Amino acid sequence: MVTDRGLQVLRAIVQDFVDTREPVGSKAIVERHAFGVSAATIRNDMALLEDEELIAAPHTSSGRVPTDKGYRVFVDHLAELRPLSPAQRTAISTFLDGPGDLDDVLVRTVRALTQLTGQVAIVQYPSFARATVSHVELVQLGGGRMLVILVTDTGRVSQRLALVRNEFDDDDLARVRSTVASLLVGKPVREGAQRVEERLAEPDASPTPLSIAATAIVRVVAEELEEFRNDRLVMAGAANLARSESDFRGSIYPLLEAIEEQVTLMKLMSEMVADDHGLAASIGRENEQFGLGEASVVASEYDTTGARARVGVMGPTRMDYPTNFAAVRAVARYLTRMLDDDESAR
């Protein structure tokens, strides 16, 4: 059992180690924190924390550093999150304010978050498998090229290029658009994808320029809907890993590989258990099954049209958890508000 003062000592060790990168001794704790007890008393508290495997001595140092278990207890007992400064809040609004489709907003989100935290920033796309296609538009670009635009009720706008060979007048273009829209508009992505597959499986007994164009466009739509059904991440700040390489006992290669492959991080982000406020953390050894045993991930949930996803940061276990929690929560709330306002405006 850890006493209340033991938790305070653990908190002091975590905070000082994050700030200084140096093992923390009892004398430093007495000097930096107002415990009102002697260094000998603090040493006894530290001995108990060490017995609980919450802190450890690196090499022969007289100071102690938090273990992964210690970071977990620290995070679980966070009384409050460090508030963001006005400058930090201004930075969030500066990055995220302004027009743009969902792809652009999420790119700006990770840029803002990596600037705020100095960590690798990660944001999940909302699940579009349950989204509904709300609009289909076709734009002729000349040379037999057709821009196919799909819009969903979650705010996602996608654009794909289809080669249709011919140019069409307004009436024929409207007929092709109507053919494609009849398969998709008002339908969930899953159902639309199935209807498109069925359409592609039908033989074209008497092909015409219009039917050939419709098939080419539907084929492109099928590829795009497959992307809609795939979970995706947007990330920024991978270079920050190199700056904090000394915080990793081993290589940062597993983290770089996870960033490149995405599948591992998508699974990790999806399996993290959130608290009542939508905040979640996965720390050090808790990530060993994902090959990320020296990394921590802190995340918060955001919402768009009922589809929930996560935005977070990844970095070494020696990270500023209170500030990172506050940052991801603030960004998630701002992102939710932005997407809700965008949906209301449509």
mmCIF file of C-alpha atoms in Angstrom, residues 13-337:
data_model
loop_
_atom_site.group_PDB
_atom_site.id
_atom_site.type_symbol
_atom_site.label_atom_id
_atom_site.label_comp_id
_atom_site.label_asym_id
_atom_site.label_seq_id
_atom_site.Cartn_x
_atom_site.Cartn_y
_atom_site.Cartn_z
ATOM 1 C CA ILE A 13 9.941 12.201 -8.518
ATOM 2 C CA VAL A 14 7.984 11.968 -11.789
ATOM 3 C CA GLN A 15 7.781 15.735 -12.187
ATOM 4 C CA ASP A 16 11.457 16.319 -11.381
ATOM 5 C CA PHE A 17 12.669 13.483 -13.593
ATOM 6 C CA VAL A 18 10.568 14.739 -16.513
ATOM 7 C CA ASP A 19 11.924 18.249 -15.997
ATOM 8 C CA THR A 20 15.610 17.387 -15.471
ATOM 9 C CA ARG A 21 16.201 13.938 -17.005
ATOM 10 C CA GLU A 22 18.281 13.275 -13.852
ATOM 11 C CA PRO A 23 17.588 10.623 -11.187
ATOM 12 C CA VAL A 24 15.897 12.239 -8.186
ATOM 13 C CA GLY A 25 17.264 11.983 -4.628
ATOM 14 C CA SER A 26 15.673 12.692 -1.267
ATOM 15 C CA LYS A 27 17.701 15.863 -0.744
ATOM 16 C CA ALA A 28 16.501 17.310 -4.062
ATOM 17 C CA ILE A 29 12.899 16.516 -3.145
ATOM 18 C CA VAL A 30 13.221 18.314 0.192
ATOM 19 C CA GLU A 31 14.774 21.332 -1.525
ATOM 20 C CA ARG A 32 12.266 21.565 -4.401
ATOM 21 C CA HIS A 33 9.022 20.539 -2.690
ATOM 22 C CA ALA A 34 7.412 21.704 0.538
ATOM 23 C CA PHE A 35 6.858 18.397 2.315
ATOM 24 C CA GLY A 36 7.800 19.739 5.749
ATOM 25 C CA VAL A 37 9.702 16.556 6.668
ATOM 26 C CA SER A 38 13.363 15.571 6.736
ATOM 27 C CA ALA A 39 15.369 13.980 3.939
ATOM 28 C CA ALA A 40 15.545 10.816 6.071
ATOM 29 C CA THR A 41 11.734 10.597 6.123
ATOM 30 C CA ILE A 42 11.624 11.084 2.351
ATOM 31 C CA ARG A 43 14.228 8.307 1.973
ATOM 32 C CA ASN A 44 11.945 5.980 3.925
ATOM 33 C CA ASP A 45 9.038 6.886 1.641
ATOM 34 C CA MET A 46 11.250 6.260 -1.385
ATOM 35 C CA ALA A 47 12.271 2.870 0.001
ATOM 36 C CA LEU A 48 8.600 1.896 0.230
ATOM 37 C CA LEU A 49 7.988 3.111 -3.314
ATOM 38 C CA GLU A 50 10.940 1.026 -4.467
ATOM 39 C CA ASP A 51 9.527 -2.027 -2.672
ATOM 40 C CA GLU A 52 6.308 -1.484 -4.651
ATOM 41 C CA GLU A 53 8.409 -1.301 -7.862
ATOM 42 C CA LEU A 54 7.193 2.226 -8.550
ATOM 43 C CA ILE A 55 10.686 3.712 -8.668
ATOM 44 C CA ALA A 56 14.118 2.220 -9.328
ATOM 45 C CA ALA A 57 17.783 3.138 -9.117
ATOM 46 C CA PRO A 58 19.513 3.389 -12.505
ATOM 47 C CA HIS A 59 22.981 1.851 -12.294
ATOM 48 C CA THR A 60 24.716 2.966 -9.090
ATOM 49 C CA SER A 61 23.057 6.377 -8.838
ATOM 50 C CA SER A 62 21.801 7.473 -5.433
ATOM 51 C CA GLY A 63 18.740 8.987 -7.092
ATOM 52 C CA ARG A 64 15.650 7.184 -8.326
ATOM 53 C CA VAL A 65 13.595 7.265 -11.513
ATOM 54 C CA PRO A 66 9.972 6.218 -12.101
ATOM 55 C CA THR A 67 9.271 2.760 -13.481
ATOM 56 C CA ASP A 68 6.509 2.080 -16.007
ATOM 57 C CA LYS A 69 4.377 0.942 -13.071
ATOM 58 C CA GLY A 70 5.220 4.192 -11.300
ATOM 59 C CA TYR A 71 4.119 6.250 -14.286
ATOM 60 C CA ARG A 72 0.868 4.274 -14.371
ATOM 61 C CA VAL A 73 0.148 4.988 -10.681
ATOM 62 C CA PHE A 74 1.060 8.645 -11.251
ATOM 63 C CA VAL A 75 -1.349 8.897 -14.222
ATOM 64 C CA ASP A 76 -4.132 7.066 -12.369
ATOM 65 C CA HIS A 77 -3.843 9.488 -9.452
ATOM 66 C CA LEU A 78 -3.643 12.713 -11.446
ATOM 67 C CA ALA A 79 -5.780 15.099 -9.440
ATOM 68 C CA GLU A 80 -5.935 17.699 -12.172
ATOM 69 C CA LEU A 81 -4.559 18.451 -15.596
ATOM 70 C CA ARG A 82 -2.138 21.282 -16.081
ATOM 71 C CA PRO A 83 -4.164 24.057 -17.762
ATOM 72 C CA LEU A 84 -3.017 25.236 -21.155
ATOM 73 C CA SER A 85 -1.690 28.769 -21.353
ATOM 74 C CA PRO A 86 -3.534 31.438 -23.352
ATOM 75 C CA ALA A 87 -0.729 31.210 -25.937
ATOM 76 C CA GLN A 88 -1.267 27.460 -26.281
ATOM 77 C CA ARG A 89 -5.019 27.894 -26.698
ATOM 78 C CA THR A 90 -4.411 30.586 -29.289
ATOM 79 C CA ALA A 91 -2.082 28.208 -31.132
ATOM 80 C CA ILE A 92 -4.845 25.575 -31.299
ATOM 81 C CA SER A 93 -7.398 27.997 -32.717
ATOM 82 C CA THR A 94 -4.849 29.474 -35.133
ATOM 83 C CA PHE A 95 -4.047 26.044 -36.557
ATOM 84 C CA LEU A 96 -7.606 24.715 -36.675
ATOM 85 C CA ASP A 97 -9.704 27.749 -37.561
ATOM 86 C CA GLY A 98 -10.528 28.280 -41.180
ATOM 87 C CA PRO A 99 -12.261 26.428 -44.002
ATOM 88 C CA GLY A 100 -11.220 23.014 -45.209
ATOM 89 C CA ASP A 101 -12.495 19.500 -45.666
ATOM 90 C CA LEU A 102 -11.965 16.799 -43.035
ATOM 91 C CA ASP A 103 -8.640 15.682 -44.508
ATOM 92 C CA ASP A 104 -7.271 19.204 -44.224
ATOM 93 C CA VAL A 105 -8.643 19.699 -40.694
ATOM 94 C CA LEU A 106 -7.041 16.492 -39.417
ATOM 95 C CA VAL A 107 -3.673 17.412 -40.953
ATOM 96 C CA ARG A 108 -3.854 20.772 -39.199
ATOM 97 C CA THR A 109 -4.860 18.998 -35.981
ATOM 98 C CA VAL A 110 -1.718 16.863 -35.788
ATOM 99 C CA ARG A 111 0.467 19.829 -36.691
ATOM 100 C CA ALA A 112 -1.026 21.813 -33.824
ATOM 101 C CA LEU A 113 -0.686 18.943 -31.370
ATOM 102 C CA THR A 114 2.922 18.124 -32.172
ATOM 103 C CA GLN A 115 3.808 21.796 -31.811
ATOM 104 C CA LEU A 116 2.084 21.940 -28.413
ATOM 105 C CA THR A 117 3.602 18.763 -26.975
ATOM 106 C CA GLY A 118 6.854 18.060 -28.826
ATOM 107 C CA GLN A 119 5.652 14.465 -29.327
ATOM 108 C CA VAL A 120 4.453 12.432 -32.296
ATOM 109 C CA ALA A 121 0.830 13.499 -32.852
ATOM 110 C CA ILE A 122 -1.768 10.976 -34.025
ATOM 111 C CA VAL A 123 -5.394 11.383 -35.035
ATOM 112 C CA GLN A 124 -7.773 8.646 -36.127
ATOM 113 C CA TYR A 125 -10.242 9.238 -38.912
ATOM 114 C CA PRO A 126 -13.817 8.744 -37.734
ATOM 115 C CA SER A 127 -15.290 5.440 -38.814
ATOM 116 C CA PHE A 128 -16.821 6.076 -42.224
ATOM 117 C CA ALA A 129 -18.141 2.544 -42.586
ATOM 118 C CA ARG A 130 -21.407 3.763 -41.016
ATOM 119 C CA ALA A 131 -21.367 7.142 -42.773
ATOM 120 C CA THR A 132 -23.978 7.982 -45.398
ATOM 121 C CA VAL A 133 -23.118 9.287 -48.855
ATOM 122 C CA SER A 134 -24.949 12.614 -49.117
ATOM 123 C CA HIS A 135 -23.835 13.912 -52.517
ATOM 124 C CA VAL A 136 -22.159 12.863 -55.750
ATOM 125 C CA GLU A 137 -20.774 15.395 -58.211
ATOM 126 C CA LEU A 138 -19.078 14.919 -61.600
ATOM 127 C CA VAL A 139 -16.851 17.555 -63.171
ATOM 128 C CA GLN A 140 -15.500 17.237 -66.722
ATOM 129 C CA LEU A 141 -11.849 18.231 -66.951
ATOM 130 C CA GLY A 142 -11.384 17.679 -70.683
ATOM 131 C CA GLY A 143 -9.423 15.011 -72.481
ATOM 132 C CA GLY A 144 -11.841 12.303 -71.365
ATOM 133 C CA ARG A 145 -11.077 12.952 -67.691
ATOM 134 C CA MET A 146 -13.840 13.144 -65.082
ATOM 135 C CA LEU A 147 -13.433 14.351 -61.501
ATOM 136 C CA VAL A 148 -15.646 12.261 -59.205
ATOM 137 C CA ILE A 149 -16.533 13.957 -55.899
ATOM 138 C CA LEU A 150 -18.162 12.096 -53.009
ATOM 139 C CA VAL A 151 -19.459 13.779 -49.851
ATOM 140 C CA THR A 152 -20.609 11.991 -46.673
ATOM 141 C CA ASP A 153 -22.760 13.195 -43.798
ATOM 142 C CA THR A 154 -19.671 13.056 -41.549
ATOM 143 C CA GLY A 155 -18.047 15.850 -43.541
ATOM 144 C CA ARG A 156 -15.635 13.787 -45.565
ATOM 145 C CA VAL A 157 -15.106 15.012 -49.135
ATOM 146 C CA SER A 158 -13.145 12.824 -51.531
ATOM 147 C CA GLN A 159 -12.049 13.419 -55.089
ATOM 148 C CA ARG A 160 -10.981 10.802 -57.611
ATOM 149 C CA LEU A 161 -10.098 10.991 -61.296
ATOM 150 C CA ALA A 162 -11.857 8.677 -63.767
ATOM 151 C CA LEU A 163 -10.946 8.218 -67.439
ATOM 152 C CA VAL A 164 -14.178 8.126 -69.453
ATOM 153 C CA ARG A 165 -12.800 8.555 -73.000
ATOM 154 C CA ASN A 166 -15.553 10.907 -74.195
ATOM 155 C CA GLU A 167 -16.861 14.412 -73.575
ATOM 156 C CA PHE A 168 -20.560 14.768 -72.664
ATOM 157 C CA ASP A 169 -23.091 17.542 -72.940
ATOM 158 C CA ASP A 170 -24.982 18.698 -69.860
ATOM 159 C CA ASP A 171 -27.903 16.307 -70.388
ATOM 160 C CA ASP A 172 -25.703 13.237 -70.770
ATOM 161 C CA LEU A 173 -23.566 14.294 -67.813
ATOM 162 C CA ALA A 174 -26.726 14.605 -65.712
ATOM 163 C CA ARG A 175 -27.770 11.071 -66.756
ATOM 164 C CA VAL A 176 -24.405 9.610 -65.725
ATOM 165 C CA ARG A 177 -24.523 11.509 -62.435
ATOM 166 C CA SER A 178 -28.046 10.212 -61.792
ATOM 167 C CA THR A 179 -26.935 6.628 -62.467
ATOM 168 C CA VAL A 180 -24.079 6.853 -59.989
ATOM 169 C CA ALA A 181 -26.115 8.779 -57.403
ATOM 170 C CA SER A 182 -28.903 6.203 -57.477
ATOM 171 C CA LEU A 183 -26.422 3.635 -56.180
ATOM 172 C CA LEU A 184 -25.043 5.767 -53.375
ATOM 173 C CA VAL A 185 -26.881 8.874 -52.226
ATOM 174 C CA GLY A 186 -28.753 8.353 -48.979
ATOM 175 C CA LYS A 187 -27.090 4.967 -48.484
ATOM 176 C CA PRO A 188 -24.580 4.011 -45.765
ATOM 177 C CA VAL A 189 -21.083 3.441 -47.120
ATOM 178 C CA ARG A 190 -21.315 -0.304 -46.483
ATOM 179 C CA GLU A 191 -24.565 -0.602 -48.433
ATOM 180 C CA GLY A 192 -23.327 1.708 -51.181
ATOM 181 C CA ALA A 193 -20.178 -0.361 -51.591
ATOM 182 C CA GLN A 194 -22.253 -3.521 -51.946
ATOM 183 C CA ARG A 195 -24.554 -1.915 -54.545
ATOM 184 C CA VAL A 196 -21.524 -0.693 -56.500
ATOM 185 C CA GLU A 197 -19.992 -4.191 -56.496
ATOM 186 C CA GLU A 198 -23.267 -5.627 -57.778
ATOM 187 C CA ARG A 199 -23.390 -2.987 -60.515
ATOM 188 C CA LEU A 200 -19.851 -3.833 -61.648
ATOM 189 C CA ALA A 201 -20.739 -7.536 -61.748
ATOM 190 C CA GLU A 202 -23.595 -6.935 -64.186
ATOM 191 C CA PRO A 203 -22.666 -7.579 -67.847
ATOM 192 C CA ASP A 204 -23.116 -4.654 -70.245
ATOM 193 C CA ALA A 205 -24.939 -6.320 -73.143
ATOM 194 C CA SER A 206 -24.945 -3.249 -75.408
ATOM 195 C CA PRO A 207 -22.258 -0.809 -74.280
ATOM 196 C CA THR A 208 -22.685 2.858 -75.151
ATOM 197 C CA PRO A 209 -20.416 5.820 -74.409
ATOM 198 C CA LEU A 210 -22.693 6.666 -71.473
ATOM 199 C CA SER A 211 -22.704 3.148 -70.000
ATOM 200 C CA ILE A 212 -18.941 2.819 -70.488
ATOM 201 C CA ALA A 213 -18.417 6.129 -68.709
ATOM 202 C CA ALA A 214 -20.774 5.106 -65.895
ATOM 203 C CA THR A 215 -18.862 1.842 -65.406
ATOM 204 C CA ALA A 216 -15.519 3.654 -65.306
ATOM 205 C CA ILE A 217 -16.859 6.087 -62.732
ATOM 206 C CA VAL A 218 -18.449 3.350 -60.622
ATOM 207 C CA ARG A 219 -15.155 1.455 -60.635
ATOM 208 C CA VAL A 220 -13.375 4.528 -59.261
ATOM 209 C CA VAL A 221 -16.159 4.953 -56.692
ATOM 210 C CA ALA A 222 -15.659 1.348 -55.580
ATOM 211 C CA GLU A 223 -11.975 2.044 -54.900
ATOM 212 C CA GLU A 224 -12.840 5.173 -52.936
ATOM 213 C CA LEU A 225 -15.495 3.443 -50.817
ATOM 214 C CA GLU A 226 -12.930 0.799 -49.936
ATOM 215 C CA GLU A 227 -10.760 3.623 -48.597
ATOM 216 C CA PHE A 228 -13.765 4.896 -46.628
ATOM 217 C CA ARG A 229 -14.075 1.521 -44.927
ATOM 218 C CA ASN A 230 -10.394 1.349 -44.024
ATOM 219 C CA ASP A 231 -9.331 2.878 -40.736
ATOM 220 C CA ARG A 232 -6.662 5.513 -41.208
ATOM 221 C CA LEU A 233 -4.388 7.671 -39.125
ATOM 222 C CA VAL A 234 -2.838 11.066 -39.734
ATOM 223 C CA MET A 235 0.478 11.692 -37.980
ATOM 224 C CA ALA A 236 3.043 14.439 -37.571
ATOM 225 C CA GLY A 237 6.201 15.035 -35.574
ATOM 226 C CA ALA A 238 8.156 11.838 -36.192
ATOM 227 C CA ALA A 239 11.347 13.911 -36.079
ATOM 228 C CA ASN A 240 10.659 14.521 -32.388
ATOM 229 C CA LEU A 241 11.624 10.913 -31.693
ATOM 230 C CA ALA A 242 15.169 11.632 -32.813
ATOM 231 C CA ARG A 243 15.316 14.603 -30.444
ATOM 232 C CA SER A 244 14.267 12.400 -27.508
ATOM 233 C CA GLU A 245 16.288 9.330 -28.554
ATOM 234 C CA SER A 246 18.250 9.401 -25.271
ATOM 235 C CA ASP A 247 14.991 8.619 -23.439
ATOM 236 C CA PHE A 248 14.844 5.201 -25.078
ATOM 237 C CA ARG A 249 17.039 2.435 -23.711
ATOM 238 C CA GLY A 250 16.930 0.638 -27.039
ATOM 239 C CA SER A 251 16.281 1.749 -30.603
ATOM 240 C CA ILE A 252 13.564 4.116 -31.786
ATOM 241 C CA TYR A 253 13.223 1.929 -34.884
ATOM 242 C CA PRO A 254 10.093 0.064 -33.606
ATOM 243 C CA LEU A 255 8.342 3.411 -33.191
ATOM 244 C CA LEU A 256 9.372 4.599 -36.645
ATOM 245 C CA GLU A 257 8.194 1.292 -38.098
ATOM 246 C CA ALA A 258 4.844 1.629 -36.313
ATOM 247 C CA ILE A 259 4.450 5.144 -37.725
ATOM 248 C CA GLU A 260 5.167 3.877 -41.228
ATOM 249 C CA GLU A 261 2.957 0.780 -41.037
ATOM 250 C CA GLN A 262 0.060 2.401 -39.092
ATOM 251 C CA VAL A 263 -1.724 -0.924 -38.459
ATOM 252 C CA THR A 264 -0.032 -1.384 -35.075
ATOM 253 C CA LEU A 265 -0.903 2.120 -33.915
ATOM 254 C CA MET A 266 -4.491 1.819 -35.159
ATOM 255 C CA LYS A 267 -4.945 -1.336 -33.094
ATOM 256 C CA LEU A 268 -3.302 0.206 -30.024
ATOM 257 C CA MET A 269 -5.364 3.401 -30.271
ATOM 258 C CA SER A 270 -8.567 1.403 -30.686
ATOM 259 C CA GLU A 271 -7.919 -0.863 -27.684
ATOM 260 C CA MET A 272 -6.968 1.833 -25.161
ATOM 261 C CA VAL A 273 -9.474 2.041 -22.299
ATOM 262 C CA ALA A 274 -10.754 5.561 -21.658
ATOM 263 C CA ASP A 275 -11.865 7.042 -18.360
ATOM 264 C CA ASP A 276 -15.147 8.844 -17.766
ATOM 265 C CA HIS A 277 -13.732 11.942 -19.467
ATOM 266 C CA GLY A 278 -12.676 10.115 -22.641
ATOM 267 C CA LEU A 279 -8.973 10.244 -21.706
ATOM 268 C CA ALA A 280 -6.723 7.191 -22.057
ATOM 269 C CA ALA A 281 -3.071 6.319 -21.609
ATOM 270 C CA SER A 282 -1.050 3.222 -22.479
ATOM 271 C CA ILE A 283 2.353 3.248 -20.831
ATOM 272 C CA GLY A 284 5.617 1.441 -21.499
ATOM 273 C CA ARG A 285 5.330 -2.280 -20.860
ATOM 274 C CA GLU A 286 1.575 -2.124 -21.433
ATOM 275 C CA ASN A 287 2.486 -1.682 -25.127
ATOM 276 C CA GLU A 288 4.862 -4.654 -25.384
ATOM 277 C CA GLN A 289 2.354 -6.709 -27.370
ATOM 278 C CA PHE A 290 2.517 -3.967 -30.007
ATOM 279 C CA GLY A 291 6.331 -3.891 -30.018
ATOM 280 C CA LEU A 292 6.292 -0.469 -28.348
ATOM 281 C CA GLY A 293 7.382 -1.359 -24.832
ATOM 282 C CA GLU A 294 9.432 1.831 -24.429
ATOM 283 C CA ALA A 295 6.726 4.227 -25.582
ATOM 284 C CA SER A 296 3.653 5.819 -24.075
ATOM 285 C CA VAL A 297 0.500 6.943 -25.854
ATOM 286 C CA VAL A 298 -1.892 9.526 -24.410
ATOM 287 C CA ALA A 299 -5.219 10.087 -26.157
ATOM 288 C CA SER A 300 -8.594 11.772 -25.943
ATOM 289 C CA GLU A 301 -11.820 11.069 -27.819
ATOM 290 C CA TYR A 302 -13.475 13.425 -30.258
ATOM 291 C CA ASP A 303 -16.848 13.117 -31.910
ATOM 292 C CA THR A 304 -18.295 13.916 -35.304
ATOM 293 C CA THR A 305 -21.904 13.129 -36.213
ATOM 294 C CA GLY A 306 -21.955 10.316 -33.673
ATOM 295 C CA ALA A 307 -18.769 8.694 -34.971
ATOM 296 C CA ARG A 308 -16.105 8.647 -32.265
ATOM 297 C CA ALA A 309 -12.361 8.530 -32.820
ATOM 298 C CA ARG A 310 -9.202 9.458 -30.935
ATOM 299 C CA VAL A 311 -6.535 12.095 -31.099
ATOM 300 C CA GLY A 312 -3.335 11.616 -29.135
ATOM 301 C CA VAL A 313 0.422 11.746 -28.827
ATOM 302 C CA MET A 314 3.136 9.101 -28.673
ATOM 303 C CA GLY A 315 6.570 9.487 -27.144
ATOM 304 C CA PRO A 316 8.928 8.090 -24.519
ATOM 305 C CA THR A 317 7.578 7.048 -21.119
ATOM 306 C CA ARG A 318 9.427 10.068 -19.686
ATOM 307 C CA MET A 319 6.855 12.568 -20.877
ATOM 308 C CA ASP A 320 4.904 15.386 -19.307
ATOM 309 C CA TYR A 321 1.648 13.476 -18.811
ATOM 310 C CA PRO A 322 -0.436 16.298 -17.256
ATOM 311 C CA THR A 323 0.409 18.750 -20.039
ATOM 312 C CA ASN A 324 -0.014 16.132 -22.777
ATOM 313 C CA PHE A 325 -3.384 15.066 -21.369
ATOM 314 C CA ALA A 326 -4.484 18.693 -21.257
ATOM 315 C CA ALA A 327 -3.305 19.267 -24.830
ATOM 316 C CA VAL A 328 -5.021 16.241 -26.364
ATOM 317 C CA ARG A 329 -8.215 16.981 -24.438
ATOM 318 C CA ALA A 330 -8.244 20.611 -25.566
ATOM 319 C CA VAL A 331 -7.541 19.701 -29.186
ATOM 320 C CA ALA A 332 -10.194 16.938 -29.113
ATOM 321 C CA ARG A 333 -12.803 19.336 -27.746
ATOM 322 C CA TYR A 334 -11.910 21.993 -30.288
ATOM 323 C CA LEU A 335 -12.018 19.421 -33.102
ATOM 324 C CA THR A 336 -15.429 18.145 -31.975
ATOM 325 C CA ARG A 337 -16.779 21.687 -31.825
#
